[in-house]
JSON list of C-alpha atoms in Angstrom, two decimals:
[
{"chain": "A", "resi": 28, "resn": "UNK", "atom": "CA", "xyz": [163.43, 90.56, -43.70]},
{"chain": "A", "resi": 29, "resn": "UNK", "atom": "CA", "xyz": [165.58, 92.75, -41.59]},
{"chain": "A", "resi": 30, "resn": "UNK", "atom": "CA", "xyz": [163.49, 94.27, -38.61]},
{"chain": "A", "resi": 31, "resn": "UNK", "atom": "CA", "xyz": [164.27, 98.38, -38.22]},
{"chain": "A", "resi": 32, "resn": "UNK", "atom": "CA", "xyz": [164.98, 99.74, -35.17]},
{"chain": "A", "resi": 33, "resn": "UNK", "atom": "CA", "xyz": [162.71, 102.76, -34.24]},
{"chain": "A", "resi": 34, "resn": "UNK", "atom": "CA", "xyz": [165.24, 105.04, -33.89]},
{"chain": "A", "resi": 35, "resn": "UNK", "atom": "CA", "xyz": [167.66, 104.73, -36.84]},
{"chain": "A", "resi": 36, "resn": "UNK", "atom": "CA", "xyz": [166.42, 104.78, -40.66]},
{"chain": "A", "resi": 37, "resn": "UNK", "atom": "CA", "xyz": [167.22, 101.44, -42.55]},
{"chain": "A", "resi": 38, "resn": "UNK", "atom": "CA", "xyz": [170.23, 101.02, -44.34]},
{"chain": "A", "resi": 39, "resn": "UNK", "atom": "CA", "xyz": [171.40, 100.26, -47.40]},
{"chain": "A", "resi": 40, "resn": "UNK", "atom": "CA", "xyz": [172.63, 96.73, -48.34]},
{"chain": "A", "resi": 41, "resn": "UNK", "atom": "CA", "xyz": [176.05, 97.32, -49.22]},
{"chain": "A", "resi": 42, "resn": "UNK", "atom": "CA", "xyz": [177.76, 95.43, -52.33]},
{"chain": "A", "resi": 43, "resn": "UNK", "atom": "CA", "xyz": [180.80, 94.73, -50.77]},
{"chain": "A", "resi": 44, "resn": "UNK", "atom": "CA", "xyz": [181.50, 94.89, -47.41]},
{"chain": "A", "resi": 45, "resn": "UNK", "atom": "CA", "xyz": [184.23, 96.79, -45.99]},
{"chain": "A", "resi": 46, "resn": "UNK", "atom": "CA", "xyz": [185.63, 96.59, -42.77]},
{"chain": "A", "resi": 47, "resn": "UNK", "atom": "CA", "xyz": [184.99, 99.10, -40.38]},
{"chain": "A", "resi": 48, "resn": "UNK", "atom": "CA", "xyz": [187.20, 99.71, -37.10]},
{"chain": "A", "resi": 49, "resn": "UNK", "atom": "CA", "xyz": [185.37, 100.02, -33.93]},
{"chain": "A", "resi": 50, "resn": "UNK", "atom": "CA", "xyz": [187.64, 103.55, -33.40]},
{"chain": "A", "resi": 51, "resn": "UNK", "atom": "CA", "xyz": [185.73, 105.50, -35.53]},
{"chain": "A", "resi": 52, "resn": "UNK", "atom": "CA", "xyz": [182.40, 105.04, -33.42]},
{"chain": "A", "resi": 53, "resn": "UNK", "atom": "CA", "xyz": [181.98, 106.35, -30.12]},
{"chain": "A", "resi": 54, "resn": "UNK", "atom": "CA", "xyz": [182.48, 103.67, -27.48]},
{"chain": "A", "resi": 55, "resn": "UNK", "atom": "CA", "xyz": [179.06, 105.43, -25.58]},
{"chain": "A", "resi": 56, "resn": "UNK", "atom": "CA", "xyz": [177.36, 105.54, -29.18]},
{"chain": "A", "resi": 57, "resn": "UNK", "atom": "CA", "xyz": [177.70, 101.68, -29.70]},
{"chain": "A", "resi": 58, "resn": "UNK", "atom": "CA", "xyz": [177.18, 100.57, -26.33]},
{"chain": "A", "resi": 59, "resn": "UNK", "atom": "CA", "xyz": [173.63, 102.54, -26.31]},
{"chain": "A", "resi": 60, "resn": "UNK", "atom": "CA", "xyz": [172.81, 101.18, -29.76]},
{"chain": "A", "resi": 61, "resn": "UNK", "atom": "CA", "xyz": [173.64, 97.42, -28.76]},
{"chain": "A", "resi": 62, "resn": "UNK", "atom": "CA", "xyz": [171.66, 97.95, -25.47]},
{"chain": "A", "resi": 63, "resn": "UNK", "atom": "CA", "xyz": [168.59, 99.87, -27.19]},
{"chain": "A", "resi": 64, "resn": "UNK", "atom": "CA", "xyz": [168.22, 97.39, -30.12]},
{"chain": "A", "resi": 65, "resn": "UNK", "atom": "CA", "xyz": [166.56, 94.65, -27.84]},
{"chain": "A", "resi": 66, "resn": "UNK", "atom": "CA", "xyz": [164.52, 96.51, -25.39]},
{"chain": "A", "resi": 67, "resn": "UNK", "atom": "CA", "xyz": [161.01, 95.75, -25.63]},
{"chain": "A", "resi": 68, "resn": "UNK", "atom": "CA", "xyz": [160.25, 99.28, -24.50]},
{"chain": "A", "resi": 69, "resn": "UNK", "atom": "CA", "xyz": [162.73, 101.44, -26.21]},
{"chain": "A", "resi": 70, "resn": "UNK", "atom": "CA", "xyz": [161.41, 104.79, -24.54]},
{"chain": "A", "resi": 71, "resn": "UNK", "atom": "CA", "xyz": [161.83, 103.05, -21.29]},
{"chain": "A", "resi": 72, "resn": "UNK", "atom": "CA", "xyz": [165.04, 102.14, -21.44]},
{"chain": "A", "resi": 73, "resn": "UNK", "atom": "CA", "xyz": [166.03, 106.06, -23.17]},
{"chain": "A", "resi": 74, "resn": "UNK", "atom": "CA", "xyz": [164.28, 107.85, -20.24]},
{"chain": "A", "resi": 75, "resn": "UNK", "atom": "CA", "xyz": [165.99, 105.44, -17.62]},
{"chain": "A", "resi": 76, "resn": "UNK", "atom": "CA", "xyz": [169.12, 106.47, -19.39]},
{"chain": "A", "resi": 77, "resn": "UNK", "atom": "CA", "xyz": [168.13, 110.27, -19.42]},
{"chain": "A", "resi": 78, "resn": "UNK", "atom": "CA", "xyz": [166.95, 109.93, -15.88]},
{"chain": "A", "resi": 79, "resn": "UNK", "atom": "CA", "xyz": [167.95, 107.08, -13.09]},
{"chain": "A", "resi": 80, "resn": "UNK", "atom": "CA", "xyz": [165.31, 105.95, -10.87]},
{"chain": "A", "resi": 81, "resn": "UNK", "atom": "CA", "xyz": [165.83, 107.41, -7.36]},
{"chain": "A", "resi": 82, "resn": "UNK", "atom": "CA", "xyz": [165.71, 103.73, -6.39]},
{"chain": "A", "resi": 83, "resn": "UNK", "atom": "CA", "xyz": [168.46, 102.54, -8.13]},
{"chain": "A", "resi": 84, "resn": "UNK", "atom": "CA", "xyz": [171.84, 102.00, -6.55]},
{"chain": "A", "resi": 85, "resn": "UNK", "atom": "CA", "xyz": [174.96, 103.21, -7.54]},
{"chain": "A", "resi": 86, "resn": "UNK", "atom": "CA", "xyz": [177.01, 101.72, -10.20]},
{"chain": "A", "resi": 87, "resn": "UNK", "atom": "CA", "xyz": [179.97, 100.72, -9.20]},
{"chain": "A", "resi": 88, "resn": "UNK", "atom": "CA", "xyz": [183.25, 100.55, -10.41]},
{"chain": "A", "resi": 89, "resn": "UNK", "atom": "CA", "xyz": [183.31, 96.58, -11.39]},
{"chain": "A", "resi": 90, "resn": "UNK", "atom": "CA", "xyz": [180.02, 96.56, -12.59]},
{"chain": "A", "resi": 91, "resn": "UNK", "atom": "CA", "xyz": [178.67, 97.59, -15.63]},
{"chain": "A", "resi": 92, "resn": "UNK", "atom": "CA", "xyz": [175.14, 99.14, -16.59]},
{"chain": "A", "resi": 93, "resn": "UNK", "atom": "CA", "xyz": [174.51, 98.10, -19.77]},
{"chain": "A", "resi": 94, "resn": "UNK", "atom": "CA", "xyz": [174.41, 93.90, -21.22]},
{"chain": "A", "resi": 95, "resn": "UNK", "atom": "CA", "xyz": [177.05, 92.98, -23.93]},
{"chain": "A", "resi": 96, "resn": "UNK", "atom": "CA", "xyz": [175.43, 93.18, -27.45]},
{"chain": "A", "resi": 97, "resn": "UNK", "atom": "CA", "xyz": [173.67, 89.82, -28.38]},
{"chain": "A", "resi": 98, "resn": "UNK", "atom": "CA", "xyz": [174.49, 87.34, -31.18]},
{"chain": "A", "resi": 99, "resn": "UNK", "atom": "CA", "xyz": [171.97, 88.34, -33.63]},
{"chain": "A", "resi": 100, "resn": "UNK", "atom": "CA", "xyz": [173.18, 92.02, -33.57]},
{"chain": "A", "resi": 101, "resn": "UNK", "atom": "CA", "xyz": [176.44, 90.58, -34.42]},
{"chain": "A", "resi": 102, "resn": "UNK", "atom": "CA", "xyz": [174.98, 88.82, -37.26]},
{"chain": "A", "resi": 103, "resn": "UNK", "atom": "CA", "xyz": [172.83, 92.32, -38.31]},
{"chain": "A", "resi": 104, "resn": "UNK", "atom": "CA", "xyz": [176.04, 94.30, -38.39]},
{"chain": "A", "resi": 105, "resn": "UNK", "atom": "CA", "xyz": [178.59, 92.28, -39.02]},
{"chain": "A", "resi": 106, "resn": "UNK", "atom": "CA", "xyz": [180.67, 95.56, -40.27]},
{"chain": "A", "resi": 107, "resn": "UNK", "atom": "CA", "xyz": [180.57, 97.73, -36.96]},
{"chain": "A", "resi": 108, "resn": "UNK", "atom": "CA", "xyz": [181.76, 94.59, -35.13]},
{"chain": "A", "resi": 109, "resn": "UNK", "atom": "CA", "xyz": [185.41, 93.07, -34.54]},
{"chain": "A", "resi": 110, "resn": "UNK", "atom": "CA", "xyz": [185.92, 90.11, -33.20]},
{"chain": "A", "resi": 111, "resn": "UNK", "atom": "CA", "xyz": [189.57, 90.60, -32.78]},
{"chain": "A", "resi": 112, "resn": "UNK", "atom": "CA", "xyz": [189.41, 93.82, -30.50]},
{"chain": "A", "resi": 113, "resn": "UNK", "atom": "CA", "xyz": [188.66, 93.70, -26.78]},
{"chain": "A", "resi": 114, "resn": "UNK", "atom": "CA", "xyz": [184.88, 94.15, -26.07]},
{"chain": "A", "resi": 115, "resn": "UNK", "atom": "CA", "xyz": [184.56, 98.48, -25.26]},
{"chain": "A", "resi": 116, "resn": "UNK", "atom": "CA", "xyz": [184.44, 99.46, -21.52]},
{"chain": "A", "resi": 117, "resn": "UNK", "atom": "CA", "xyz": [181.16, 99.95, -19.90]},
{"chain": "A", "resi": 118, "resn": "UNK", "atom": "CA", "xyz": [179.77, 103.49, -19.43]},
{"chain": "A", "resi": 119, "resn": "UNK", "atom": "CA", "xyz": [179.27, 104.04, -16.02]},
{"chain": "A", "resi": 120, "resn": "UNK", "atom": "CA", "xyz": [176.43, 106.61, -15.23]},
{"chain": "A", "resi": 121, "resn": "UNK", "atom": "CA", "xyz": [176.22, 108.19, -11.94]},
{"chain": "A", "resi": 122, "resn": "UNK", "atom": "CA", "xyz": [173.13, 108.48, -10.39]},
{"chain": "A", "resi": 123, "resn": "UNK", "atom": "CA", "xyz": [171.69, 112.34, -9.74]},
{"chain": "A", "resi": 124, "resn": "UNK", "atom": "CA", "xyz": [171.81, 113.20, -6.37]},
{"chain": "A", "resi": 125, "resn": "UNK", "atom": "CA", "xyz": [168.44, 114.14, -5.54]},
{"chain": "A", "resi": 126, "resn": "UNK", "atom": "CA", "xyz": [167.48, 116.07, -2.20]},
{"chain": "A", "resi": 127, "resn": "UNK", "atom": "CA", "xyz": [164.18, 115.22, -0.90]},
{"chain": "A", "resi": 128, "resn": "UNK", "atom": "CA", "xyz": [162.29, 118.50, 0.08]},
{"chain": "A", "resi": 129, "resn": "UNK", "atom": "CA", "xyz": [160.71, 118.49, 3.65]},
{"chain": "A", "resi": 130, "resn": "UNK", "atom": "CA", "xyz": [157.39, 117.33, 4.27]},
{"chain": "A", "resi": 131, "resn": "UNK", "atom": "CA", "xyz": [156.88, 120.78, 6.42]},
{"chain": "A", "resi": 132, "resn": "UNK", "atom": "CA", "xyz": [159.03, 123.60, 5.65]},
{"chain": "A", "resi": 133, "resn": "UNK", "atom": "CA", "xyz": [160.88, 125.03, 9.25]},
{"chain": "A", "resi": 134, "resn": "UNK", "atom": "CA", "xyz": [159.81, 128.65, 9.46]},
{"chain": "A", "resi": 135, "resn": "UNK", "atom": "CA", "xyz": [163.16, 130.61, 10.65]},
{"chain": "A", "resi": 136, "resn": "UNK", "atom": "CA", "xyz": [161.97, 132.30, 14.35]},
{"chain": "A", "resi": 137, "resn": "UNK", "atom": "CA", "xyz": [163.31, 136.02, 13.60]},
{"chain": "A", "resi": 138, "resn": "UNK", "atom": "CA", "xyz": [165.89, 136.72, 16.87]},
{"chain": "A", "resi": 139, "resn": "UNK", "atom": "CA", "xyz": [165.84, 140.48, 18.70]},
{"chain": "A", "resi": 140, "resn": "UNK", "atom": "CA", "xyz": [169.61, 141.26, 16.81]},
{"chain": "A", "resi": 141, "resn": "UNK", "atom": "CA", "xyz": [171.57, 144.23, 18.51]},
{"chain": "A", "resi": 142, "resn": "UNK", "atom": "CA", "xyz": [170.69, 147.53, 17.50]},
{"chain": "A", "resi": 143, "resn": "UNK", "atom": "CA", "xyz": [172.14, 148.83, 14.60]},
{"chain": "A", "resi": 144, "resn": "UNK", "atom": "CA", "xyz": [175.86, 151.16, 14.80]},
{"chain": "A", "resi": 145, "resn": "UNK", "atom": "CA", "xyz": [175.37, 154.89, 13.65]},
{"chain": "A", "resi": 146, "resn": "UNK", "atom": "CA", "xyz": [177.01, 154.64, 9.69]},
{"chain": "A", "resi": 147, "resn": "UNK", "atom": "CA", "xyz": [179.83, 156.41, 9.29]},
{"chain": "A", "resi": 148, "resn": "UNK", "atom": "CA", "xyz": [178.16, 158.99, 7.34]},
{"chain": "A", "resi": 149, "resn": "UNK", "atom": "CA", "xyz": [176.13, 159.97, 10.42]},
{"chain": "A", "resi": 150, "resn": "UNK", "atom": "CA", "xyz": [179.10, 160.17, 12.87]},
{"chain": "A", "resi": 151, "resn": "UNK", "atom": "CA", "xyz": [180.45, 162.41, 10.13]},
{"chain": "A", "resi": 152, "resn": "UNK", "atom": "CA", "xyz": [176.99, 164.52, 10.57]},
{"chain": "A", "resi": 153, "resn": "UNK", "atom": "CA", "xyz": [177.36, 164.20, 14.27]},
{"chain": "A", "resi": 154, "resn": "UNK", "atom": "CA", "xyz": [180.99, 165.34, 14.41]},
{"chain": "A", "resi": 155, "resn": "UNK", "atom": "CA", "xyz": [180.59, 168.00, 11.86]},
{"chain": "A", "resi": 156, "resn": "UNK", "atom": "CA", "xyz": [177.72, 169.26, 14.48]},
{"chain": "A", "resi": 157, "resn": "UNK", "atom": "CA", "xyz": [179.86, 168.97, 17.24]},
{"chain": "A", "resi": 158, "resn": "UNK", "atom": "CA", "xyz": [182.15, 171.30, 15.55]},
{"chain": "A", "resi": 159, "resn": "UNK", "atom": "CA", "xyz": [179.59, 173.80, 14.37]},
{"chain": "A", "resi": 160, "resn": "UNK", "atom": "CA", "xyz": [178.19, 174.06, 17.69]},
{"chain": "A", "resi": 161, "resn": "UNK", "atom": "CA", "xyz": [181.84, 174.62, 19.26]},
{"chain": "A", "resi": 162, "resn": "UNK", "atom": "CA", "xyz": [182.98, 176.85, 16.16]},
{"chain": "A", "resi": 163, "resn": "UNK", "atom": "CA", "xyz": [179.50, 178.67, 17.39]},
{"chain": "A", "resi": 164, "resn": "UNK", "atom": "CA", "xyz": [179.85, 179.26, 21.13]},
{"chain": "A", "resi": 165, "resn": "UNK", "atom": "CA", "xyz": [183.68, 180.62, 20.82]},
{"chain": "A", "resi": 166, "resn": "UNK", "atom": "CA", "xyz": [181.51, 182.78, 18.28]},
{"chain": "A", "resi": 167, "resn": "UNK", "atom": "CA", "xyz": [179.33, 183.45, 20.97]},
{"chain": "A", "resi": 168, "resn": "UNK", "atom": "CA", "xyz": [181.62, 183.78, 23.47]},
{"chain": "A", "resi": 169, "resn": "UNK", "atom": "CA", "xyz": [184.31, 186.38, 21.07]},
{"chain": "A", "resi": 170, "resn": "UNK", "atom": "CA", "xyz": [181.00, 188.36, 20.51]},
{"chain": "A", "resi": 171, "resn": "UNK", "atom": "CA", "xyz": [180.06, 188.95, 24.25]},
{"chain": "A", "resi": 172, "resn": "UNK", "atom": "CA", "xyz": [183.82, 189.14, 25.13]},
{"chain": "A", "resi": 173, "resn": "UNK", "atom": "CA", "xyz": [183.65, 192.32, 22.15]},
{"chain": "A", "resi": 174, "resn": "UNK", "atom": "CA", "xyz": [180.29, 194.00, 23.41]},
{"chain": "A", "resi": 175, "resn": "UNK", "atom": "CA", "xyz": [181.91, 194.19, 27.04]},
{"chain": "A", "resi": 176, "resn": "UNK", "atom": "CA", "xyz": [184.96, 195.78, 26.33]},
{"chain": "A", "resi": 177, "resn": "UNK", "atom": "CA", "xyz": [183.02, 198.14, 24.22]},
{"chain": "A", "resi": 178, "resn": "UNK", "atom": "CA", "xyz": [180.51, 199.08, 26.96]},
{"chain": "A", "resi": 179, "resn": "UNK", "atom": "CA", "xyz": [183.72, 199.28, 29.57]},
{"chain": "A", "resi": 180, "resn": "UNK", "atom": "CA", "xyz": [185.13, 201.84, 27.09]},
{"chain": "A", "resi": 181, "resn": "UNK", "atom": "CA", "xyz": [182.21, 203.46, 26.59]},
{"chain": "A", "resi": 182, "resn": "UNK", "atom": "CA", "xyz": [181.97, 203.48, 30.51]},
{"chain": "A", "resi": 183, "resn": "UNK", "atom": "CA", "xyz": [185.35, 205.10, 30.77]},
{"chain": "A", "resi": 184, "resn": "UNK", "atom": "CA", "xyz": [184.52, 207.74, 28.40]},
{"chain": "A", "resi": 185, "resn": "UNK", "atom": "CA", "xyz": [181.55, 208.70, 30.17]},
{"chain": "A", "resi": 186, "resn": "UNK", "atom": "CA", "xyz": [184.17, 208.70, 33.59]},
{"chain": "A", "resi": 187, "resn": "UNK", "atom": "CA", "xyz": [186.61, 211.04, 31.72]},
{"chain": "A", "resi": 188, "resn": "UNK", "atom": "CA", "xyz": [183.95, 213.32, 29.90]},
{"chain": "A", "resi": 189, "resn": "UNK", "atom": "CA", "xyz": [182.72, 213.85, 34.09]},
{"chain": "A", "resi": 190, "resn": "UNK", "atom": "CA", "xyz": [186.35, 214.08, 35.33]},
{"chain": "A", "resi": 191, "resn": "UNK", "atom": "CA", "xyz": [187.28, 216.67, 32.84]},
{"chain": "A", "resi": 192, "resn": "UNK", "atom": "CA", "xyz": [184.01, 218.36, 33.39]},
{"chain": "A", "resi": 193, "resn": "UNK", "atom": "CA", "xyz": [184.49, 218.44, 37.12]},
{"chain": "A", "resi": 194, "resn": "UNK", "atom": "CA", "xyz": [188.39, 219.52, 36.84]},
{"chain": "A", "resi": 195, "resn": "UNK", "atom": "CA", "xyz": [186.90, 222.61, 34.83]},
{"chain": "A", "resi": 196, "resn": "UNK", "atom": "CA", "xyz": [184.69, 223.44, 37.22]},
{"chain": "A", "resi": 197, "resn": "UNK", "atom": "CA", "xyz": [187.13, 223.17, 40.26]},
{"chain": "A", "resi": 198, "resn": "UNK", "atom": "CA", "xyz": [189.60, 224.93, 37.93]},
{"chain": "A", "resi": 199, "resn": "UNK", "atom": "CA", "xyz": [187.08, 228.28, 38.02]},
{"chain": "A", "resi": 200, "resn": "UNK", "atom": "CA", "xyz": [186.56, 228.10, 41.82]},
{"chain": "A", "resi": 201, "resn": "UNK", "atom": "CA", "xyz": [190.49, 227.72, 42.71]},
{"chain": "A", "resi": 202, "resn": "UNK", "atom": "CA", "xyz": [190.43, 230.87, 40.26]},
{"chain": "A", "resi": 203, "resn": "UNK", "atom": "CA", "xyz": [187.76, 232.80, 42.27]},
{"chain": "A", "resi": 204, "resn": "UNK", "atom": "CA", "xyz": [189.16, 232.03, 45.66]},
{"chain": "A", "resi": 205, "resn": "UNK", "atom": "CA", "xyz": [192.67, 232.68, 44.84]},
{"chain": "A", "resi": 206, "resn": "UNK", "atom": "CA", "xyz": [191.08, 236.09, 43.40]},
{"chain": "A", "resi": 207, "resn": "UNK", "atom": "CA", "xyz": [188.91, 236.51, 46.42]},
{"chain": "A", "resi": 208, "resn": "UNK", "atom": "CA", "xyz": [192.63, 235.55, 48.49]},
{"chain": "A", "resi": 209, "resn": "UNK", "atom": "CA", "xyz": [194.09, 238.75, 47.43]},
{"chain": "A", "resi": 210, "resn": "UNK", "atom": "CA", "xyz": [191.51, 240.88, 47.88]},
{"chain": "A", "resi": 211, "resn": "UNK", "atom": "CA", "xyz": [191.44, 239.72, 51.86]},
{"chain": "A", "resi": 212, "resn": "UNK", "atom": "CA", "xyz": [194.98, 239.72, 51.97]},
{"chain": "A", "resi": 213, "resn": "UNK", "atom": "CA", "xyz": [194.93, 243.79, 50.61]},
{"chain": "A", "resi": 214, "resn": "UNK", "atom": "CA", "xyz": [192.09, 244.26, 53.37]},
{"chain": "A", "resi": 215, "resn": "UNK", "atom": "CA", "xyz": [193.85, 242.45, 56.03]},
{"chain": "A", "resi": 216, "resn": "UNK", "atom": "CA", "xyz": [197.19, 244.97, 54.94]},
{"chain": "A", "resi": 217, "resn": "UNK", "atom": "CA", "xyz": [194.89, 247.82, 54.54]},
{"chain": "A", "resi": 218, "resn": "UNK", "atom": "CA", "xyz": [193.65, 246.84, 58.15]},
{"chain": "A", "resi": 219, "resn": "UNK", "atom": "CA", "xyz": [196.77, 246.49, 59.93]},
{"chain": "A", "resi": 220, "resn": "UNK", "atom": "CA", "xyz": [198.17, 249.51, 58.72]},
{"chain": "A", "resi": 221, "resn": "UNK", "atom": "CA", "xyz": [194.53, 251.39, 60.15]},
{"chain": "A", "resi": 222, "resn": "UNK", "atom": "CA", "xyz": [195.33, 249.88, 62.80]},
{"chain": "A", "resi": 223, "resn": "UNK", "atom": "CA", "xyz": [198.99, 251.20, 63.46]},
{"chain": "A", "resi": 224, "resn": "UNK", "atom": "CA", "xyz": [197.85, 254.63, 63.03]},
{"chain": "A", "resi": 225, "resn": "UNK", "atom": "CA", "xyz": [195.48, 254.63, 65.62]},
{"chain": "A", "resi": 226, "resn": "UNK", "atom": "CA", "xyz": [197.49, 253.79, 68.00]},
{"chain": "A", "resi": 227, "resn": "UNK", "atom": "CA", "xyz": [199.95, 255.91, 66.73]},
{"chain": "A", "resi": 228, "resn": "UNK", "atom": "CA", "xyz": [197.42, 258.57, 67.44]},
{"chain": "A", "resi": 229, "resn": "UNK", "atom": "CA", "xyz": [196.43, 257.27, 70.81]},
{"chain": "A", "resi": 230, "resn": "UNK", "atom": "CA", "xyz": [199.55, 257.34, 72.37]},
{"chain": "A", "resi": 231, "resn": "UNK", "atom": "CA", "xyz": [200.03, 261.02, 71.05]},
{"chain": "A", "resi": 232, "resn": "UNK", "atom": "CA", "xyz": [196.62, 261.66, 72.93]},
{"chain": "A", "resi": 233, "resn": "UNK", "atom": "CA", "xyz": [197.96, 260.07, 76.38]},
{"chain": "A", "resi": 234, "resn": "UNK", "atom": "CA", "xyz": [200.84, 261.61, 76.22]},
{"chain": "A", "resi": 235, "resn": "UNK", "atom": "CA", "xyz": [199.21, 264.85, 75.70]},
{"chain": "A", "resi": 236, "resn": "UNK", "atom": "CA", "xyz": [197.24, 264.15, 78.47]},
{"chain": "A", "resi": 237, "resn": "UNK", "atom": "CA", "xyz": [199.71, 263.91, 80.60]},
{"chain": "A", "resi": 238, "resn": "UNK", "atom": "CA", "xyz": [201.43, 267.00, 79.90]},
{"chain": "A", "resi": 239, "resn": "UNK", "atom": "CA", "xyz": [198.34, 268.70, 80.90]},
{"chain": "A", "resi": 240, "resn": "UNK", "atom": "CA", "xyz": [197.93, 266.90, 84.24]},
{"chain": "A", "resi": 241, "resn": "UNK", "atom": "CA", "xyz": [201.18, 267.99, 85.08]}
]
């Protein structure tokens, strides 16, 4: 009787047997099946395959993983075997490269790092502030610069309104004292002409005088 293998449901017995080429079967597919067949533990041998041990070596190129299929699989299945044809390449696995975690994880020591630049959206802030506060002192300054010349106008005014006021005065007294001219210079005329006549008069007396004398 024909043992089965755990992993593959048995087969029927064919009633005549044709000849199969090894091409139409995976050369990883047969290779697995001839190793797996005589394993004592086939679950050992699938997780091994699934899995390397970490203390296996590498495979290397030369050397192959997996024994060539045994006699009495040959005999099993005669029809997925060839005699004629080569014996398939071994599959060679690479081990997983496993890093081994430290026993005590380093803690990183956090360094002092320089202080962080302004962003550029700040320096924007920072230069649009710059500019308000200059855009706001030639404000300033345009404002003060206006309220002086206003008060220095409004000074003037004041100056003129007190000139003007002051020529109109001094315009009534050269008035009066030109009027008060004439009426000294007709008194002065009236004066000198009193005064002709009197001694008009008193040399008409002296020489009156004298006539008598004599």
């Amino acid at each position: 009787m024909t043992p089965q293998n755990p992993f593959y449901p048995p087969q029927p017995t064919p009633t005549q047997p044709t000849m199969t080429h090894p091409e139409e079967f995976h050369p990883l597919y047969t290779d697995w099946l001839s190793h797996d067949m005589f394993k004592t533990d086939p679950y050992h041998d699938l997780f091994g395959f699934i899995s390397p041990p970490l203390t296996a070596s590498p495979v290397s190129e030369n050397e192959s993983s997996l024994p060539p299929p045994p006699a009495d699989f040959i005999s099993l299945f005669p029809d997925m075997i060839d005699t004629h044809l080569p014996p398939p390449q071994p599959v060679q696995i690479q081990p997983a490269k496993r890093r081994l975690a430290p026993l005590m994880p380093k803690t990183a020591i956090p360094c002092p790092g320089p202080p962080n630049p302004p962003t550029v959206k700040r320096k924007g802030i920072e230069a649009g502030d710059e500019v308000a506060v200059k855009r706001q002192k030639n404000t300033d300054a345009a404002r003060r610069s206006r309220m002086k010349k206003v008060l220095k106008m409004e000074q003037l005014e004041e100056q003129v309104k007190a000139l003007a006021s002051e020529n109109a005065r001094l315009t009534t007294r050269v008035a009066v004292l030109e009027s008060e001219k004439g009426t000294l210079v007709f008194k002065e005329q009236s004066l000198e002409d009193r005064i002709r006549v009197l001694e008009s008069q008193l040399s008409e007396a002296h020489r009156a005088l004298a006539i008598v004398r004599s």
